[in-house]
Coordinates of C-alpha atoms and ligand atoms in Angstrom, one line a residue:
M1 CA 0.0 0.0 0.0
C2 CA 1.2 3.6 -0.6
G3 CA 3.7 5.0 1.9
I4 CA 4.1 8.6 3.1
V5 CA 7.0 10.3 4.7
G6 CA 7.7 14.0 5.5
I7 CA 10.5 15.9 7.2
V8 CA 10.5 19.5 8.5
G9 CA 14.3 19.4 9.1
N10 CA 17.3 21.5 10.1
S11 CA 19.5 20.0 7.4
A12 CA 19.0 18.6 3.8
V13 CA 16.1 16.2 3.6
S14 CA 15.9 14.5 0.2
Q15 CA 18.3 11.6 1.1
R16 CA 16.7 11.1 4.4
L17 CA 13.3 11.0 2.9
V18 CA 14.4 8.2 0.5
E19 CA 16.0 6.3 3.4
A20 CA 12.6 6.5 5.2
L21 CA 10.8 5.3 2.1
K22 CA 13.1 2.2 2.0
R23 CA 11.6 1.2 5.3
L24 CA 8.1 1.3 3.8
E25 CA 9.1 -0.8 0.8
Y26 CA 7.6 -3.8 2.5
R27 CA 4.1 -2.4 2.0
G28 CA 4.4 -2.9 -1.7
Y29 CA 4.7 -0.1 -4.4
D30 CA 5.2 0.4 -8.1
S31 CA 6.5 4.0 -8.3
S32 CA 7.9 6.6 -6.0
G33 CA 8.7 10.3 -5.7
V34 CA 10.1 13.0 -3.5
A35 CA 9.4 16.8 -3.4
T36 CA 11.2 19.5 -1.5
L37 CA 10.6 23.2 -0.9
N38 CA 13.8 25.2 -1.4
E39 CA 13.8 29.0 -1.1
G40 CA 10.1 29.2 -1.9
R41 CA 10.3 26.8 -4.9
L42 CA 8.8 23.4 -5.0
D43 CA 10.8 20.8 -7.0
R44 CA 10.4 17.0 -7.3
R45 CA 11.9 13.8 -8.7
R46 CA 9.7 10.8 -9.5
A47 CA 10.3 7.4 -11.0
E48 CA 8.5 4.2 -12.0
G49 CA 9.5 0.9 -10.4
K50 CA 11.9 0.5 -7.5
L51 CA 13.4 3.1 -5.3
F52 CA 16.7 2.5 -6.9
N53 CA 15.3 4.3 -10.0
L54 CA 14.4 7.3 -7.9
E55 CA 17.8 7.3 -6.2
T56 CA 19.5 7.3 -9.7
K57 CA 17.5 10.4 -10.7
L58 CA 18.3 12.1 -7.4
A59 CA 22.0 11.3 -7.9
A60 CA 21.9 12.9 -11.4
L61 CA 19.8 15.9 -10.4
P62 CA 19.9 16.4 -6.6
L63 CA 17.2 18.2 -4.7
G64 CA 18.1 20.8 -2.1
G65 CA 15.9 22.0 0.8
T66 CA 15.3 21.2 4.4
I67 CA 11.6 20.5 4.2
G68 CA 10.1 17.8 2.0
I69 CA 7.5 15.0 1.5
A70 CA 7.9 11.7 -0.3
H71 CA 5.8 8.7 -1.4
T72 CA 5.8 5.1 -2.6
R73 CA 2.7 4.6 -4.7
W74 CA 0.7 1.4 -5.1
A75 CA -1.5 2.1 -8.1
T76 CA -5.2 2.3 -7.6
H77 CA -6.5 5.0 -10.1
G78 CA -4.3 5.1 -13.2
A79 CA -1.2 3.0 -14.3
P80 CA 2.0 3.0 -12.3
T81 CA 3.7 5.6 -14.5
E82 CA 5.9 8.6 -13.7
I83 CA 3.1 11.0 -14.5
N84 CA 0.8 9.4 -12.0
A85 CA 3.5 9.1 -9.3
H86 CA 3.2 11.4 -6.3
P87 CA 3.9 14.1 -5.3
H88 CA 1.4 15.9 -7.5
F89 CA 2.0 19.6 -8.1
V90 CA -0.7 22.1 -8.9
G91 CA -0.2 25.9 -8.6
G92 CA 2.3 25.9 -5.7
V93 CA 0.8 23.0 -3.9
A94 CA 2.4 19.5 -3.5
V95 CA 0.4 16.5 -2.3
V96 CA 1.2 12.9 -1.4
H97 CA -1.7 10.6 -0.6
N98 CA -2.4 7.1 0.6
G99 CA -5.9 5.6 0.2
I100 CA -8.8 6.5 -2.1
I101 CA -10.8 9.7 -2.6
E102 CA -14.2 8.3 -3.2
N103 CA -15.9 11.4 -4.6
F104 CA -13.0 12.3 -6.8
S105 CA -14.9 12.1 -10.1
E106 CA -17.6 14.5 -8.9
I107 CA -15.0 17.0 -7.7
K108 CA -13.0 16.5 -10.8
D109 CA -16.0 17.3 -13.1
E110 CA -16.6 20.4 -11.0
L111 CA -13.0 21.6 -11.2
I112 CA -12.8 20.9 -15.0
A113 CA -16.0 23.0 -15.4
G114 CA -14.2 25.7 -13.5
G115 CA -11.3 25.6 -16.0
A116 CA -8.9 23.1 -14.4
T117 CA -6.7 20.9 -16.6
F118 CA -5.9 17.5 -15.2
V119 CA -2.6 15.8 -16.1
T120 CA -2.9 12.5 -14.3
Q121 CA -5.5 9.7 -14.0
T122 CA -5.2 9.7 -10.2
D123 CA -7.8 10.5 -7.6
T124 CA -5.1 12.3 -5.7
E125 CA -4.8 15.1 -8.2
V126 CA -8.2 16.4 -7.2
V127 CA -6.8 17.2 -3.8
A128 CA -4.0 19.2 -5.3
Q129 CA -6.3 20.9 -7.8
L130 CA -8.9 21.7 -5.1
L131 CA -6.3 23.1 -2.7
A132 CA -4.8 25.2 -5.6
R133 CA -8.3 26.6 -6.4
L134 CA -9.0 27.4 -2.7
R135 CA -5.7 29.2 -2.5
R136 CA -6.5 31.2 -5.7
E137 CA -9.8 32.1 -4.1
G138 CA -7.8 33.7 -1.3
L139 CA -7.8 31.1 1.5
A140 CA -4.6 30.8 3.6
P141 CA -3.0 27.3 3.6
R142 CA -4.6 26.2 6.8
A143 CA -8.1 27.4 5.8
A144 CA -7.6 25.8 2.4
M145 CA -6.7 22.5 4.0
Q146 CA -9.7 22.5 6.2
A147 CA -12.0 23.5 3.3
M148 CA -10.5 20.7 1.2
L149 CA -11.0 18.1 3.9
A150 CA -14.6 19.1 4.3
R151 CA -15.1 18.4 0.6
V152 CA -13.4 15.1 0.1
T153 CA -14.8 11.7 1.2
G154 CA -13.0 8.4 1.4
A155 CA -10.1 6.8 3.2
Y156 CA -7.0 8.9 3.1
A157 CA -3.7 10.0 4.6
L158 CA -2.3 13.1 3.1
A159 CA 0.8 15.3 3.4
V160 CA 0.8 18.7 1.7
L161 CA 3.4 21.4 1.0
F162 CA 2.5 25.0 0.1
D163 CA 5.2 27.1 -1.7
D164 CA 4.2 30.2 0.3
L165 CA 4.5 28.3 3.6
P166 CA 8.2 27.6 3.8
D167 CA 8.4 26.0 7.2
A168 CA 5.5 23.6 7.6
I169 CA 4.0 20.3 6.3
L170 CA 0.2 19.9 6.6
A171 CA -1.1 16.4 7.1
A172 CA -4.5 14.7 7.5
R173 CA -5.8 11.3 8.4
S174 CA -9.1 9.6 7.7
G175 CA -8.4 5.9 7.5
P176 CA -4.8 4.9 6.7
P177 CA -2.5 5.6 9.6
L178 CA -0.1 8.6 10.1
A179 CA 2.6 8.7 12.7
I180 CA 4.2 12.0 13.7
G181 CA 7.8 11.8 15.0
H182 CA 9.2 14.3 17.4
G183 CA 12.9 15.1 16.8
R184 CA 15.4 17.6 18.1
G185 CA 14.6 20.8 16.2
E186 CA 13.0 18.6 13.5
M187 CA 9.6 16.9 13.0
F188 CA 8.8 13.9 11.0
L189 CA 5.7 12.3 9.4
G190 CA 5.3 8.7 8.3
S191 CA 2.8 6.0 7.4
D192 CA 4.2 4.0 10.3
A193 CA 6.7 4.3 13.1
I194 CA 9.1 1.9 11.3
A195 CA 9.6 4.5 8.6
L196 CA 10.6 7.0 11.3
S197 CA 12.7 4.7 13.4
P198 CA 16.1 6.0 12.1
F199 CA 15.1 9.5 13.3
T200 CA 13.0 9.1 16.4
N201 CA 11.0 6.7 18.6
D202 CA 9.0 9.6 20.1
I203 CA 5.7 9.2 18.3
T204 CA 2.2 10.7 18.2
Y205 CA -0.5 8.9 16.1
L206 CA -3.2 11.0 14.5
I207 CA -6.7 9.5 14.8
D208 CA -9.3 9.5 12.1
G209 CA -10.5 13.0 11.3
D210 CA -7.4 14.7 12.6
W211 CA -5.3 17.1 10.6
A212 CA -2.0 18.6 11.7
V213 CA 0.6 21.3 11.0
L214 CA 4.2 20.2 11.5
S215 CA 6.9 22.8 11.9
Q216 CA 10.5 22.5 13.1
T217 CA 9.5 23.1 16.7
G218 CA 6.5 20.9 17.1
V219 CA 3.0 19.9 15.8
E220 CA -0.4 21.4 16.2
I221 CA -3.3 18.9 15.8
F222 CA -6.9 19.8 15.0
D223 CA -10.1 17.7 14.8
R224 CA -12.4 17.7 11.8
A225 CA -14.2 20.9 13.1
G226 CA -10.9 22.7 13.4
N227 CA -10.6 22.6 17.2
P228 CA -7.1 22.1 18.6
V229 CA -6.8 18.7 20.2
S230 CA -3.9 16.9 21.9
R231 CA -2.9 13.3 21.2
P232 CA -0.6 11.3 23.4
R233 CA 3.1 10.9 22.7
Q234 CA 4.4 7.4 23.1
V235 CA 7.7 5.6 22.8
S236 CA 7.5 3.4 19.7
Q237 CA 9.0 -0.1 19.8
A238 CA 9.6 0.0 16.0
A239 CA 13.2 1.2 16.3
A240 CA 14.1 -2.0 18.3
Y241 CA 13.5 -4.1 15.2
L242 CA 16.3 -4.5 12.7
V243 CA 14.8 -4.3 9.3
D244 CA 17.5 -6.5 7.9
K245 CA 17.6 -9.9 6.0
G246 CA 20.4 -11.2 8.2
N247 CA 22.1 -14.0 6.2
H248 CA 19.0 -14.9 4.3
R249 CA 18.3 -14.2 0.6
H250 CA 14.9 -12.8 1.2
F251 CA 12.8 -11.4 4.2
M252 CA 10.3 -14.2 3.5
E253 CA 13.0 -16.9 4.1
K254 CA 14.2 -15.1 7.2
E255 CA 10.7 -14.9 8.5
I256 CA 10.0 -18.6 7.8
Y257 CA 13.1 -19.5 9.8
E258 CA 12.3 -17.1 12.6
Q259 CA 9.1 -19.0 13.4
P260 CA 10.3 -21.3 16.2
E261 CA 11.7 -18.2 18.1
V262 CA 8.7 -15.8 17.5
I263 CA 6.2 -18.5 18.4
S264 CA 8.0 -19.0 21.7
H265 CA 7.5 -15.3 22.4
A266 CA 3.8 -15.5 21.4
L267 CA 3.3 -18.6 23.6
G268 CA 5.2 -17.0 26.5
H269 CA 2.6 -14.2 26.5
Y270 CA -0.4 -16.6 26.7
V271 CA 0.7 -19.7 28.5
D272 CA 2.5 -20.4 31.8
F273 CA 5.3 -22.8 30.9
I274 CA 5.7 -24.0 34.5
E275 CA 2.1 -24.7 35.3
N276 CA 1.2 -25.6 31.7
R277 CA -1.8 -23.4 31.9
V278 CA -3.3 -20.6 29.8
R279 CA -2.6 -17.3 31.5
P280 CA -5.5 -15.2 32.7
S281 CA -4.6 -12.4 30.3
A282 CA -6.1 -14.6 27.6
A283 CA -9.4 -14.2 29.3
A284 CA -9.7 -10.5 28.4
I285 CA -12.9 -11.6 26.7
D286 CA -15.4 -13.3 29.0
F287 CA -15.9 -16.4 26.9
A288 CA -18.1 -18.0 29.6
A289 CA -20.6 -15.1 29.2
I290 CA -21.0 -15.2 25.4
S291 CA -23.3 -17.4 23.2
S292 CA -21.3 -17.2 20.0
L293 CA -18.2 -15.6 18.5
A294 CA -18.1 -13.6 15.3
M295 CA -14.8 -13.7 13.5
S296 CA -13.5 -11.8 10.5
A297 CA -10.2 -11.0 8.6
C298 CA -8.7 -11.0 5.1
G299 CA -6.4 -13.3 3.2
T300 CA -4.0 -15.3 5.2
A301 CA -5.3 -13.9 8.5
Y302 CA -8.8 -15.1 7.5
L303 CA -7.4 -18.6 7.0
A304 CA -5.9 -18.5 10.4
G305 CA -9.4 -17.5 11.7
L306 CA -10.9 -20.5 9.8
I307 CA -8.6 -22.8 11.7
G308 CA -9.4 -21.0 14.9
K309 CA -13.1 -21.7 14.2
Y310 CA -12.4 -25.4 14.3
W311 CA -10.6 -25.0 17.7
F312 CA -13.3 -22.7 19.3
E313 CA -16.0 -25.0 18.3
R314 CA -14.2 -28.2 19.3
Y315 CA -12.5 -27.2 22.6
A316 CA -14.9 -24.4 23.8
R317 CA -18.1 -25.6 22.2
L318 CA -18.6 -22.0 21.1
P319 CA -20.4 -21.5 17.7
V320 CA -18.3 -19.3 15.4
E321 CA -19.6 -17.2 12.5
I322 CA -16.7 -16.3 10.3
D323 CA -16.4 -14.6 6.9
V324 CA -13.9 -12.6 4.9
A325 CA -14.1 -9.0 6.1
S326 CA -15.1 -7.6 2.6
E327 CA -18.3 -9.8 2.8
F328 CA -18.8 -9.7 6.6
R329 CA -19.1 -5.9 6.7
Y330 CA -21.9 -5.8 4.1
R331 CA -23.9 -9.0 4.9
D332 CA -26.3 -7.5 7.4
I333 CA -25.5 -10.3 9.8
P334 CA -27.9 -10.5 12.7
L335 CA -25.5 -9.9 15.6
S336 CA -26.4 -10.2 19.2
P337 CA -24.7 -8.1 21.9
A338 CA -24.4 -11.5 23.7
S339 CA -21.7 -12.4 21.2
A340 CA -18.1 -11.2 21.1
A341 CA -16.2 -10.4 17.9
L342 CA -12.6 -11.4 17.2
F343 CA -10.6 -9.8 14.3
I344 CA -7.3 -11.0 13.1
S345 CA -4.8 -8.8 11.3
Q346 CA -1.1 -8.7 11.0
S347 CA -1.0 -4.9 10.2
G348 CA -4.1 -3.9 12.2
E349 CA -4.9 -1.5 9.4
T350 CA -6.6 -3.6 6.7
A351 CA -9.6 -1.4 5.6
D352 CA -12.2 -4.1 5.4
T353 CA -11.3 -5.7 8.7
L354 CA -11.3 -2.4 10.4
A355 CA -14.7 -1.6 8.9
S356 CA -16.0 -5.0 10.1
L357 CA -14.7 -4.2 13.6
R358 CA -16.5 -0.9 13.7
Y359 CA -19.7 -2.5 12.4
C360 CA -19.5 -5.0 15.3
R361 CA -18.8 -2.2 17.8
E362 CA -21.9 -0.4 16.6
A363 CA -23.9 -3.6 17.2
G364 CA -22.7 -3.5 20.8
L365 CA -20.4 -6.6 20.7
T366 CA -17.2 -6.9 22.8
I367 CA -14.3 -6.5 20.4
G368 CA -11.1 -8.5 20.5
T369 CA -8.2 -8.2 18.0
V370 CA -5.4 -10.7 17.3
V371 CA -2.9 -8.3 15.9
N372 CA 0.8 -7.9 15.2
A373 CA 1.1 -4.1 15.1
R374 CA 0.2 -3.1 18.6
E375 CA 0.0 0.6 17.9
S376 CA -2.4 0.0 15.0
S377 CA -6.0 1.4 14.5
M378 CA -7.5 -2.0 15.2
A379 CA -5.6 -2.4 18.4
R380 CA -6.6 1.1 19.6
E381 CA -10.3 0.4 18.8
S382 CA -10.6 -2.9 20.6
D383 CA -11.7 -3.8 24.1
A384 CA -9.2 -6.6 24.2
V385 CA -5.9 -6.8 22.3
F386 CA -4.2 -10.1 21.8
P387 CA -0.7 -9.3 20.4
I388 CA 0.9 -12.1 18.3
M389 CA 4.5 -10.9 19.1
A390 CA 5.8 -11.9 15.7
G391 CA 8.0 -8.7 15.2
P392 CA 7.8 -6.8 11.9
E393 CA 6.8 -9.0 9.0
I394 CA 8.4 -7.4 5.9
G395 CA 7.8 -10.1 3.2
V396 CA 4.5 -9.3 1.6
A397 CA 3.5 -13.0 1.9
S398 CA 2.6 -13.6 5.5
T399 CA 4.4 -16.5 7.1
K400 CA 5.4 -16.0 10.8
A401 CA 2.4 -13.8 11.4
F402 CA 0.2 -16.7 10.3
T403 CA 1.7 -19.3 12.6
C404 CA 1.8 -16.8 15.5
Q405 CA -1.9 -16.0 14.9
L406 CA -2.6 -19.7 15.0
A407 CA -0.6 -20.1 18.3
V408 CA -2.6 -17.2 19.9
L409 CA -5.9 -18.5 18.6
A410 CA -5.1 -22.0 20.0
A411 CA -4.3 -20.6 23.4
L412 CA -7.5 -18.5 23.4
A413 CA -9.6 -21.5 22.4
I414 CA -8.2 -23.5 25.2
G415 CA -8.7 -20.6 27.6
A416 CA -12.3 -20.3 26.4
G417 CA -12.8 -24.0 26.9
R418 CA -11.6 -23.7 30.5
A419 CA -13.9 -20.7 31.1
R420 CA -16.9 -22.5 29.6
G421 CA -16.2 -25.8 31.4
T422 CA -15.7 -27.8 28.2
V423 CA -11.9 -28.3 28.8
S424 CA -10.9 -29.8 32.2
A425 CA -7.8 -28.7 34.1
E426 CA -6.0 -32.0 33.1
E427 CA -7.0 -31.5 29.4
E428 CA -5.8 -27.9 29.5
Q429 CA -2.4 -29.0 30.8
A430 CA -2.1 -31.7 28.2
L431 CA -3.1 -29.3 25.4
V432 CA -0.7 -26.6 26.7
R433 CA 2.1 -29.2 26.8
H434 CA 1.6 -29.7 23.1
L435 CA 1.8 -26.0 22.5
V436 CA 5.0 -25.8 24.5
E437 CA 6.7 -28.5 22.4
M438 CA 5.8 -26.7 19.2
P439 CA 8.9 -24.3 18.8
R440 CA 11.3 -27.2 19.2
I441 CA 9.4 -29.4 16.7
M442 CA 9.2 -26.5 14.2
A443 CA 13.0 -25.9 14.4
R444 CA 13.6 -29.7 13.8
V445 CA 11.2 -29.8 10.9
L446 CA 12.7 -26.6 9.2
N447 CA 16.2 -28.2 9.3
A448 CA 15.0 -31.6 8.2
I449 CA 12.8 -30.8 5.2
Q450 CA 14.9 -28.0 3.5
P451 CA 16.6 -30.2 0.8
D452 CA 13.4 -32.0 -0.1
M453 CA 11.5 -28.7 -0.4
E454 CA 14.1 -27.4 -2.9
S455 CA 14.0 -30.4 -5.2
L456 CA 10.2 -30.6 -5.1
S457 CA 9.9 -26.9 -5.8
R458 CA 12.2 -27.2 -8.8
E459 CA 9.6 -29.7 -10.3
L460 CA 6.6 -27.5 -9.3
S461 CA 8.1 -24.4 -10.9
R462 CA 7.6 -26.2 -14.3
C463 CA 3.8 -26.6 -13.6
R464 CA 1.0 -24.4 -14.7
D465 CA -1.6 -25.4 -12.1
V466 CA -1.4 -27.0 -8.6
L467 CA -4.3 -28.4 -6.5
Y468 CA -4.1 -28.5 -2.6
L469 CA -6.4 -30.8 -0.7
G470 CA -7.0 -31.3 3.1
R471 CA -9.7 -32.1 5.6
G472 CA -10.4 -30.6 9.0
T473 CA -7.9 -27.9 9.9
A474 CA -5.8 -29.2 6.9
Y475 CA -8.6 -27.7 4.7
P476 CA -7.9 -24.0 5.5
L477 CA -4.2 -25.0 5.3
A478 CA -4.8 -26.3 1.8
L479 CA -6.3 -22.8 1.0
E480 CA -3.3 -21.2 2.5
G481 CA -0.9 -23.4 0.6
A482 CA -2.6 -22.4 -2.7
L483 CA -2.7 -18.7 -1.7
K484 CA 0.9 -18.6 -0.8
L485 CA 2.0 -20.4 -4.0
K486 CA 0.0 -18.2 -6.3
E487 CA 0.8 -14.9 -4.7
I488 CA 4.6 -15.3 -4.9
S489 CA 5.3 -17.7 -7.8
Y490 CA 2.3 -16.6 -10.0
I491 CA 1.5 -20.3 -10.6
H492 CA -2.3 -20.9 -10.6
A493 CA -3.2 -22.9 -7.5
E494 CA -6.5 -23.9 -5.8
G495 CA -7.2 -25.3 -2.4
Y496 CA -10.2 -27.6 -1.8
A497 CA -11.7 -29.6 1.1
A498 CA -10.6 -33.1 0.1
G499 CA -14.3 -34.2 0.3
E500 CA -15.3 -31.7 -2.3
L501 CA -12.9 -33.2 -4.9
K502 CA -15.6 -35.3 -6.6
H503 CA -18.0 -32.4 -6.7
G504 CA -16.1 -30.6 -9.4
P505 CA -12.3 -30.2 -9.2
I506 CA -11.7 -33.9 -10.0
A507 CA -12.4 -33.0 -13.6
L508 CA -9.0 -31.2 -13.6
I509 CA -7.0 -34.2 -12.7
D510 CA -4.6 -35.6 -15.3
E511 CA -1.0 -36.6 -15.4
N512 CA 0.0 -32.9 -15.6
M513 CA -1.7 -31.9 -12.4
P514 CA 0.3 -32.0 -9.2
V515 CA -2.1 -32.5 -6.2
I516 CA -0.6 -31.6 -2.8
V517 CA -2.4 -33.5 -0.2
I518 CA -2.0 -32.3 3.4
A519 CA -2.9 -35.2 5.7
P520 CA -1.6 -35.7 9.2
H521 CA -2.6 -39.0 10.7
D522 CA -5.7 -37.7 12.5
R523 CA -9.5 -38.5 12.6
F524 CA -9.8 -37.7 8.9
F525 CA -6.8 -39.6 7.6
D526 CA -8.5 -42.6 6.1
K527 CA -11.1 -40.4 4.3
T528 CA -8.3 -38.2 2.9
V529 CA -6.5 -41.3 1.7
S530 CA -9.6 -42.4 -0.2
N531 CA -9.7 -39.0 -1.9
M532 CA -6.0 -39.6 -2.8
Q533 CA -7.0 -42.9 -4.4
E534 CA -9.4 -41.0 -6.6
V535 CA -6.6 -38.7 -7.7
A536 CA -4.2 -41.6 -8.3
A537 CA -6.8 -43.5 -10.3
R538 CA -6.9 -40.6 -12.8
G539 CA -3.1 -40.3 -13.1
G540 CA -2.8 -37.2 -10.9
R541 CA 0.7 -36.7 -9.5
I542 CA 0.4 -36.7 -5.7
V543 CA 2.6 -34.8 -3.3
F544 CA 1.7 -36.3 0.1
I545 CA 2.5 -34.2 3.1
T546 CA 1.9 -36.4 6.1
D547 CA 3.5 -37.5 9.4
E548 CA 5.4 -40.7 10.4
K549 CA 2.2 -42.6 11.3
G550 CA 0.5 -41.5 8.0
A551 CA 3.5 -42.5 5.9
A552 CA 3.5 -45.9 7.5
A553 CA -0.3 -46.4 7.0
S554 CA -0.5 -45.4 3.4
K555 CA 0.6 -47.7 0.6
L556 CA -0.2 -45.3 -2.3
A557 CA 2.5 -44.5 -4.9
T558 CA 3.2 -40.8 -4.8
M559 CA 5.3 -38.4 -6.8
R560 CA 6.8 -37.3 -3.4
T561 CA 6.0 -38.0 0.2
I562 CA 7.1 -35.4 2.8
V563 CA 7.2 -36.9 6.3
L564 CA 6.8 -34.7 9.4
P565 CA 6.9 -35.8 13.0
T566 CA 3.6 -37.2 14.4
V567 CA 2.2 -34.5 16.6
D568 CA -1.1 -33.8 18.4
E569 CA -4.0 -32.6 16.3
L570 CA -3.9 -29.2 18.0
I571 CA -0.4 -28.2 16.8
A572 CA -0.5 -30.0 13.4
P573 CA -1.6 -26.8 11.5
M574 CA 1.4 -24.9 12.7
I575 CA 3.8 -27.8 11.9
F576 CA 2.2 -28.5 8.5
S577 CA 2.4 -24.8 7.6
L578 CA 6.2 -25.1 7.3
P579 CA 6.4 -27.3 4.2
I580 CA 3.6 -25.3 2.4
Q581 CA 5.5 -22.0 3.1
L582 CA 8.8 -23.5 1.9
I583 CA 7.2 -24.9 -1.2
A584 CA 5.9 -21.5 -2.1
Y585 CA 9.2 -19.8 -1.3
H586 CA 11.5 -22.1 -3.2
T587 CA 9.1 -22.4 -6.2
A588 CA 9.1 -18.6 -6.4
V589 CA 12.9 -18.5 -6.1
F590 CA 13.2 -21.0 -9.0
M591 CA 10.7 -18.9 -11.0
G592 CA 12.8 -15.8 -10.4
T593 CA 10.0 -13.6 -9.1
D594 CA 10.3 -10.7 -6.7
V595 CA 9.7 -12.9 -3.6
D596 CA 9.4 -10.2 -1.0
Q597 CA 7.4 -7.8 -3.1
P598 CA 5.3 -9.8 -5.5
R599 CA 3.7 -7.9 -8.3
N600 CA 0.4 -6.1 -7.7
L601 CA 0.4 -7.0 -4.0
A602 CA 0.7 -4.7 -0.9
K603 CA 1.6 -5.6 2.6
S604 CA -1.0 -3.4 4.3
V605 CA -4.3 -3.0 2.4
T606 CA -5.8 0.3 3.6
V607 CA -8.3 0.6 0.8
E608 CA -11.5 -1.4 0.2
Ligands
F6R1 C1 -1.0 -13.2 2.1 C2 -1.2 -12.1 3.0 C3 -2.5 -11.4 2.9 C4 -2.9 -10.8 4.3 C5 -4.1 -9.9 4.2 C6 -4.6 -9.4 5.5 O1 0.2 -13.8 2.3 O2 -0.3 -11.7 3.6 O3 -3.5 -12.2 2.4 O4 -3.0 -11.8 5.2 O5 -3.9 -8.9 3.3 O6 -3.6 -8.5 6.0 P1 -3.6 -8.2 7.6 O7 -3.3 -9.4 8.3 O8 -2.5 -7.1 7.7 O9 -5.0 -7.7 7.9

């Protein structure tokens, strides 16, 4: 998703703005730009593609100035060309924008009727054009900003420079986050605190409806109505995280191998390793008092939620209503205040998930969020925050956040079972013991399967389509396997519940179709093996991901069998996530794709 940075500095800013943009690369982008204000003159450099292209332009034609704004653009309205790249300049106004201006076409028509000429296809240009018109009509920069904000609707974060305001950046938030960094004689603006971490960890977050004026000496913040407001300053943890690949080729690889460690952190937060109990902090929602649980999320986080549904229903006997957030928010679901709602999000900023959260809040439900970014909008708007402790996830394809979400959901489901009397103290201890073993088993599996994963992926990289099958919690895992493979290798992949095979997808099976079957030796194993027989009978090439017991029990010929340790059903989804992540990763490496920043994708999706 687009990234914004701004600096009101006491020394040259253009290089520092680009350094800050590099920290936002993980969000995904397809062009970039920087603008500075130097002796009353706005100037800019913009480039298609990676930041390297912008740096090359800046090296050839440097930009002076101690005040500036910069942007990485993830195209929504108009192609990712240099013309459409931000900052947009109109009549002494420079604008960078993240999000969508929903009423842009109405405003654009009006401005064109008033004589304006548009040069880009972006929705952002209407902001610059509107501000320029308001300035021409005689409004001072602050008044123009406020009038513009009253006119535009949608989800946006904005940063604006005026050429007759040499010492200030104006910023506004309605939706996507904006962090203000307090420095020594300098002020900073960023889409998140990670972007600002080289400069400061002293952060103020704007809330929806706020707009602000940053100068060298501080920030003034106003609400929608223009009243001065104060927002708390906090010490951000973002600086503590090294945004560095270590000795890995990609962030995604690093994040896959970090899983045993980060899952230990997550578990440490939710379970007492000595007593083998779920900690009381996991009971921030009164699970005994609710009659059902509504869950919602997007993409991989949704698939974590789908696995969580199996656990809440099995261990806590709690009915769960779950849907992808883009449907959930519009379905007119009859929600009872006797329910609680649980949202899952790595970023805590995903527009559809945030809107679903607000929808449930209006319906009077208790709101919980399983979230990685603890300073995010979702965390701030929840009654109970369940951090996943995964550390920053830079690779666009979610890996460690997924397994940490699962670990937290497993602990919450066990805690809910205890609270509701459906899990006994002995059962709780046994289940927690399985969770506690998990990091060690993950580390062992990661070491053991690496060579197999590489050679299997080499074969898969020659395929056009791949089918994933699973039953029980292995069904959402099959969906996740397919999602991970398609998003980074661009190979078409589908996930199905194994029992659905004969209701349609079996028509696809022939000798060219690899079918990856995820089948731990659990209650469903024999049924999944029957479905594998159906694939084998039609010449399909089976990749069988199973455990030691499953490998011993099945006599079927496969293209490849990946054997994992036999573990309890509770932790199998986390352990079986590892081969599906590595298959996607190595296949993408063989295909030569941009693994960490796959085409068209963004890390944090702050638009609908
Ligand atoms: C896929 C992936 C996405 C995200 C989804 C939700 O690998 O990462 O599907 O899971 O965009 O994002 P968050 O979790 O930030 O709400």
